[in-house]
Amino acid sequence: MVSDKLSSNVLEHSVSFTVYLPDGYYDSFDKYPVVYLLHGSGGDEQVWANHAGVRETLDGLIRRKKIAPIIAVMPDGGSSWWIDGSAEPMQTMLRTELIPYVEKQYEADTGRDQRAFAGMSMGGFGVLNMALSHPELLCAAGLLSPGVDNEPSEHSSARSDTGQFVRNGKFDLALWQNQSYPALLTPYRDKSTTVPIYIESGDHDQQATPIMMAQLFAELYSTQPEQVELRIVDGDHEWLTFRDALPRALAFIQHKCKFSRLSDAVLTEE
């Protein structure tokens, strides 16, 4: 794992991020697919490694040839919800600064078909927003217990009076709804590009409930029935659920994107 930092002109501050590099990275001149992993509320660039076992998960999936060797990039997004909101244009930073930086500084493939996003909770909200707003950027998306409620709870960081959904000094529900998937689906359906989307959440989750996930799935299924999958598993809105969902999300991404850095790799399925 490598620690790195980007000096962002868009945000006017630096952005820290952690990078997973697969075994053999420094011995090869090949280009690698990239998966961007977006954390949840209260997280940072370290949480995927410290709490979701991302190194062990990726090492195991690659070793067992469930996925091709990849680079995984885990930026610190604070409580931005990974969008362009009232406080800062975080999504613009991802699109116009972080992706180009990674593709210049690392042995990263630059094709859309070799770039994907996955996110947990708040990160799932951001990944869904990115996929629907800019489908030309990613070949697949993984949503782990995504925060897609019609109205965020009073305990949600989305309601911060200094956050991304603030108007006149207080949380504005209309700003939240403008960034949520029901408002983004109509323009997405008018685009020529579709993003395959994987959704997984726990059956005891009160923040990303099975009903919310089923509603999201139904909306996406009506648009792209062959390009969306839903799993409801035993679990809550917790690290154990996120950790166990990650391999399935990455396997879905591998299947849809057909990452092919190794021409002689024989990828296996469960």
Short mmCIF file of C-alpha atoms in Angstrom, two decimals:
data_model
loop_
_atom_site.label_atom_id
_atom_site.label_comp_id
_atom_site.label_asym_id
_atom_site.label_seq_id
_atom_site.Cartn_x
_atom_site.Cartn_y
_atom_site.Cartn_z
CA MET A 1 0.00 0.00 0.00
CA VAL A 2 1.28 3.46 -0.95
CA SER A 3 0.29 6.81 0.59
CA ASP A 4 0.03 9.72 -1.81
CA LYS A 5 -1.31 13.28 -1.88
CA LEU A 6 -2.76 15.46 -4.62
CA SER A 7 -2.62 19.25 -4.47
CA SER A 8 -6.10 20.12 -5.74
CA ASN A 9 -6.70 23.40 -7.52
CA VAL A 10 -10.40 22.61 -7.68
CA LEU A 11 -10.75 22.20 -3.91
CA GLU A 12 -7.94 24.58 -2.98
CA HIS A 13 -6.47 22.05 -0.55
CA SER A 14 -4.61 18.77 -0.75
CA VAL A 15 -6.33 15.39 -0.99
CA SER A 16 -4.70 12.34 0.60
CA PHE A 17 -5.24 8.90 -0.86
CA THR A 18 -4.01 5.36 -0.44
CA VAL A 19 -3.08 3.17 -3.39
CA TYR A 20 -3.08 -0.63 -3.50
CA LEU A 21 -0.50 -1.99 -5.93
CA PRO A 22 -0.64 -5.71 -6.83
CA ASP A 23 2.25 -8.11 -6.49
CA GLY A 24 4.61 -7.76 -9.43
CA TYR A 25 3.70 -4.14 -10.05
CA TYR A 26 7.29 -2.91 -9.90
CA ASP A 27 8.55 -5.78 -12.06
CA SER A 28 6.22 -5.10 -14.97
CA PHE A 29 5.84 -2.45 -17.66
CA ASP A 30 2.19 -3.36 -18.24
CA LYS A 31 -0.77 -1.09 -17.56
CA TYR A 32 -3.30 -2.02 -14.87
CA PRO A 33 -7.06 -1.51 -14.53
CA VAL A 34 -8.04 0.89 -11.73
CA VAL A 35 -10.87 0.68 -9.20
CA TYR A 36 -11.61 3.78 -7.13
CA LEU A 37 -12.98 2.94 -3.68
CA LEU A 38 -15.00 5.70 -1.98
CA HIS A 39 -15.43 5.58 1.80
CA GLY A 40 -18.48 6.32 3.93
CA SER A 41 -19.26 9.19 6.27
CA GLY A 42 -16.57 9.72 8.89
CA GLY A 43 -14.02 7.77 6.88
CA ASP A 44 -10.75 8.70 5.27
CA GLU A 45 -8.15 7.25 2.91
CA GLN A 46 -7.21 4.55 5.45
CA VAL A 47 -10.56 2.98 6.34
CA TRP A 48 -10.75 0.51 3.47
CA ALA A 49 -7.44 -0.97 4.60
CA ASN A 50 -7.96 -0.65 8.35
CA HIS A 51 -11.57 -1.82 8.61
CA ALA A 52 -12.64 -3.47 5.34
CA GLY A 53 -9.59 -5.69 4.76
CA VAL A 54 -9.04 -4.38 1.23
CA ARG A 55 -5.44 -5.57 0.95
CA GLU A 56 -6.30 -9.12 1.99
CA THR A 57 -9.40 -9.13 -0.22
CA LEU A 58 -7.56 -7.96 -3.32
CA ASP A 59 -4.57 -10.22 -2.73
CA GLY A 60 -6.88 -13.22 -2.36
CA LEU A 61 -9.07 -12.42 -5.38
CA ILE A 62 -6.06 -11.87 -7.62
CA ARG A 63 -4.24 -14.94 -6.35
CA ARG A 64 -7.32 -17.12 -6.97
CA LYS A 65 -7.85 -15.44 -10.37
CA LYS A 66 -11.28 -14.12 -9.52
CA ILE A 67 -10.14 -10.74 -10.84
CA ALA A 68 -7.18 -9.56 -12.89
CA PRO A 69 -4.45 -7.65 -11.04
CA ILE A 70 -5.66 -4.10 -10.44
CA ILE A 71 -4.67 -0.82 -8.86
CA ALA A 72 -7.11 0.35 -6.18
CA VAL A 73 -7.25 4.04 -5.26
CA MET A 74 -8.83 5.11 -1.95
CA PRO A 75 -9.12 8.91 -1.60
CA ASP A 76 -10.12 10.94 1.45
CA GLY A 77 -13.42 12.64 0.67
CA GLY A 78 -14.25 13.93 4.15
CA SER A 79 -18.03 14.32 4.48
CA SER A 80 -18.45 15.52 0.91
CA TRP A 81 -20.86 12.79 -0.21
CA TRP A 82 -18.52 12.73 -3.23
CA ILE A 83 -20.61 15.26 -5.16
CA ASP A 84 -20.37 18.86 -6.33
CA GLY A 85 -22.33 20.51 -3.55
CA SER A 86 -22.62 23.68 -1.49
CA ALA A 87 -19.32 23.19 0.35
CA GLU A 88 -16.99 21.90 -2.38
CA PRO A 89 -16.90 20.39 -5.91
CA MET A 90 -15.61 16.97 -4.86
CA GLN A 91 -16.88 15.10 -7.91
CA THR A 92 -15.16 17.57 -10.23
CA MET A 93 -11.92 16.96 -8.33
CA LEU A 94 -12.29 13.21 -8.86
CA ARG A 95 -13.03 13.59 -12.57
CA THR A 96 -10.62 16.32 -13.58
CA GLU A 97 -7.73 15.94 -11.13
CA LEU A 98 -7.53 12.60 -9.33
CA ILE A 99 -8.18 10.31 -12.30
CA PRO A 100 -5.68 12.16 -14.56
CA TYR A 101 -3.11 12.23 -11.73
CA VAL A 102 -3.39 8.48 -11.12
CA GLU A 103 -3.19 7.72 -14.83
CA LYS A 104 -0.04 9.84 -15.14
CA GLN A 105 1.80 8.83 -11.96
CA TYR A 106 0.96 5.11 -11.90
CA GLU A 107 0.96 2.31 -14.45
CA ALA A 108 -2.78 2.79 -14.93
CA ASP A 109 -4.75 1.97 -18.04
CA THR A 110 -6.55 5.05 -19.34
CA GLY A 111 -9.51 3.37 -21.05
CA ARG A 112 -13.06 3.61 -19.71
CA ASP A 113 -13.33 -0.18 -19.92
CA GLN A 114 -10.45 -0.44 -17.43
CA ARG A 115 -11.81 2.03 -14.84
CA ALA A 116 -14.48 1.34 -12.21
CA PHE A 117 -15.83 2.77 -8.95
CA ALA A 118 -17.20 1.19 -5.78
CA GLY A 119 -18.32 2.80 -2.55
CA MET A 120 -19.82 2.06 0.85
CA SER A 121 -22.69 4.01 2.44
CA MET A 122 -21.96 7.69 1.64
CA GLY A 123 -19.47 6.41 -0.91
CA GLY A 124 -22.21 4.35 -2.53
CA PHE A 125 -24.27 7.51 -2.91
CA GLY A 126 -21.30 9.20 -4.59
CA VAL A 127 -20.56 6.27 -6.89
CA LEU A 128 -24.20 6.09 -8.00
CA ASN A 129 -24.22 9.84 -8.62
CA MET A 130 -21.02 9.52 -10.68
CA ALA A 131 -22.33 6.56 -12.68
CA LEU A 132 -25.59 8.29 -13.59
CA SER A 133 -24.07 11.73 -14.21
CA HIS A 134 -20.89 10.63 -16.02
CA PRO A 135 -21.35 7.10 -17.38
CA GLU A 136 -18.62 7.78 -19.91
CA LEU A 137 -16.04 7.59 -17.12
CA LEU A 138 -16.55 4.09 -15.71
CA CYS A 139 -17.26 0.60 -16.95
CA ALA A 140 -19.07 -0.63 -13.81
CA ALA A 141 -20.08 0.41 -10.29
CA GLY A 142 -20.39 -1.34 -6.94
CA LEU A 143 -22.75 0.06 -4.29
CA LEU A 144 -22.24 -1.36 -0.79
CA SER A 145 -25.13 -0.36 1.49
CA PRO A 146 -25.49 2.93 -0.38
CA GLY A 147 -27.12 5.92 1.33
CA VAL A 148 -30.00 6.53 -1.07
CA ASP A 149 -32.87 7.44 1.26
CA ASN A 150 -35.41 9.94 -0.08
CA GLU A 151 -34.74 11.99 3.03
CA PRO A 152 -31.56 11.49 5.11
CA SER A 153 -32.06 10.84 8.82
CA GLU A 154 -31.44 13.57 11.37
CA HIS A 155 -28.18 11.81 12.33
CA SER A 156 -26.81 11.77 8.77
CA SER A 157 -23.76 13.86 7.91
CA ALA A 158 -25.77 15.01 4.89
CA ARG A 159 -27.69 17.28 7.28
CA SER A 160 -24.63 19.17 8.50
CA ASP A 161 -25.20 22.93 8.42
CA THR A 162 -21.76 23.31 6.83
CA GLY A 163 -22.15 20.43 4.39
CA GLN A 164 -22.93 19.80 0.75
CA PHE A 165 -26.71 20.22 0.93
CA VAL A 166 -26.90 23.65 2.60
CA ARG A 167 -28.86 26.68 1.48
CA ASN A 168 -29.11 29.84 3.56
CA GLY A 169 -27.16 28.23 6.38
CA LYS A 170 -29.23 25.09 6.84
CA PHE A 171 -29.88 21.71 5.28
CA ASP A 172 -32.12 21.92 2.22
CA LEU A 173 -33.97 18.73 1.27
CA ALA A 174 -34.37 19.93 -2.30
CA LEU A 175 -30.59 20.03 -2.75
CA TRP A 176 -30.35 16.44 -1.49
CA GLN A 177 -33.10 15.31 -3.85
CA ASN A 178 -31.49 17.10 -6.81
CA GLN A 179 -28.37 14.96 -6.30
CA SER A 180 -30.26 11.71 -5.65
CA TYR A 181 -30.87 9.00 -8.20
CA PRO A 182 -34.58 9.69 -8.96
CA ALA A 183 -33.59 13.12 -10.31
CA LEU A 184 -30.61 11.73 -12.24
CA LEU A 185 -32.29 8.78 -13.91
CA THR A 186 -34.15 10.67 -16.64
CA PRO A 187 -31.05 12.38 -18.09
CA TYR A 188 -29.10 9.12 -17.62
CA ARG A 189 -31.67 7.24 -19.69
CA ASP A 190 -31.18 9.75 -22.48
CA LYS A 191 -27.46 8.98 -22.67
CA SER A 192 -26.05 6.36 -25.01
CA THR A 193 -23.80 4.77 -22.37
CA THR A 194 -24.96 2.38 -19.64
CA VAL A 195 -23.05 1.53 -16.46
CA PRO A 196 -23.55 -1.98 -15.01
CA ILE A 197 -24.34 -1.59 -11.29
CA TYR A 198 -24.02 -4.04 -8.40
CA ILE A 199 -25.98 -3.37 -5.18
CA GLU A 200 -25.60 -5.17 -1.86
CA SER A 201 -26.94 -4.41 1.61
CA GLY A 202 -27.82 -6.14 4.88
CA ASP A 203 -31.30 -7.27 5.83
CA HIS A 204 -31.01 -5.54 9.24
CA ASP A 205 -29.68 -2.27 7.85
CA GLN A 206 -31.76 0.73 8.95
CA GLN A 207 -29.78 3.22 6.83
CA ALA A 208 -29.78 1.31 3.56
CA THR A 209 -32.86 -0.81 4.11
CA PRO A 210 -33.90 -3.72 1.89
CA ILE A 211 -36.89 -1.66 0.75
CA MET A 212 -34.64 1.21 -0.36
CA MET A 213 -32.37 -1.21 -2.17
CA ALA A 214 -35.33 -2.92 -3.86
CA GLN A 215 -36.67 0.45 -5.02
CA LEU A 216 -33.29 1.42 -6.43
CA PHE A 217 -32.96 -1.97 -8.13
CA ALA A 218 -36.45 -1.70 -9.63
CA GLU A 219 -35.70 1.72 -11.11
CA LEU A 220 -32.41 0.56 -12.62
CA TYR A 221 -33.90 -2.74 -13.77
CA SER A 222 -36.55 -0.89 -15.77
CA THR A 223 -33.73 0.83 -17.64
CA GLN A 224 -31.03 -1.87 -17.84
CA PRO A 225 -32.38 -5.27 -16.80
CA GLU A 226 -29.24 -7.12 -17.87
CA GLN A 227 -26.90 -4.63 -16.25
CA VAL A 228 -27.93 -4.48 -12.58
CA GLU A 229 -27.75 -7.00 -9.73
CA LEU A 230 -29.04 -6.87 -6.15
CA ARG A 231 -28.04 -8.94 -3.13
CA ILE A 232 -29.68 -8.68 0.29
CA VAL A 233 -27.55 -10.53 2.83
CA ASP A 234 -27.62 -11.20 6.56
CA GLY A 235 -26.10 -8.10 8.12
CA ASP A 236 -26.36 -4.53 9.36
CA HIS A 237 -24.81 -1.19 8.35
CA GLU A 238 -21.41 -2.27 9.61
CA TRP A 239 -17.87 -3.13 8.60
CA LEU A 240 -18.45 -6.87 8.52
CA THR A 241 -21.17 -6.41 5.90
CA PHE A 242 -19.07 -4.02 3.83
CA ARG A 243 -16.03 -6.31 4.01
CA ASP A 244 -17.97 -9.38 2.90
CA ALA A 245 -19.70 -7.48 0.07
CA LEU A 246 -16.51 -6.14 -1.46
CA PRO A 247 -15.35 -9.40 -3.14
CA ARG A 248 -18.74 -9.88 -4.76
CA ALA A 249 -18.79 -6.29 -6.01
CA LEU A 250 -15.29 -6.64 -7.44
CA ALA A 251 -16.17 -9.94 -9.12
CA PHE A 252 -19.17 -8.25 -10.73
CA ILE A 253 -16.95 -5.38 -11.89
CA GLN A 254 -14.44 -7.85 -13.31
CA HIS A 255 -17.19 -9.69 -15.17
CA LYS A 256 -18.72 -6.56 -16.66
CA CYS A 257 -15.53 -4.67 -17.44
CA LYS A 258 -13.54 -7.73 -18.48
CA PHE A 259 -10.31 -6.37 -17.05
CA SER A 260 -7.63 -7.94 -19.18
CA ARG A 261 -4.18 -6.76 -18.13
CA LEU A 262 -2.90 -10.33 -18.25
CA SER A 263 -3.61 -11.81 -21.65
CA ASP A 264 -2.89 -15.32 -20.37
CA ALA A 265 -4.93 -15.05 -17.18
CA VAL A 266 -7.70 -17.61 -16.84
CA LEU A 267 -10.27 -15.96 -14.59
CA THR A 268 -12.52 -18.23 -12.62
CA GLU A 269 -16.05 -17.82 -11.33
CA GLU A 270 -17.65 -19.00 -8.11
#
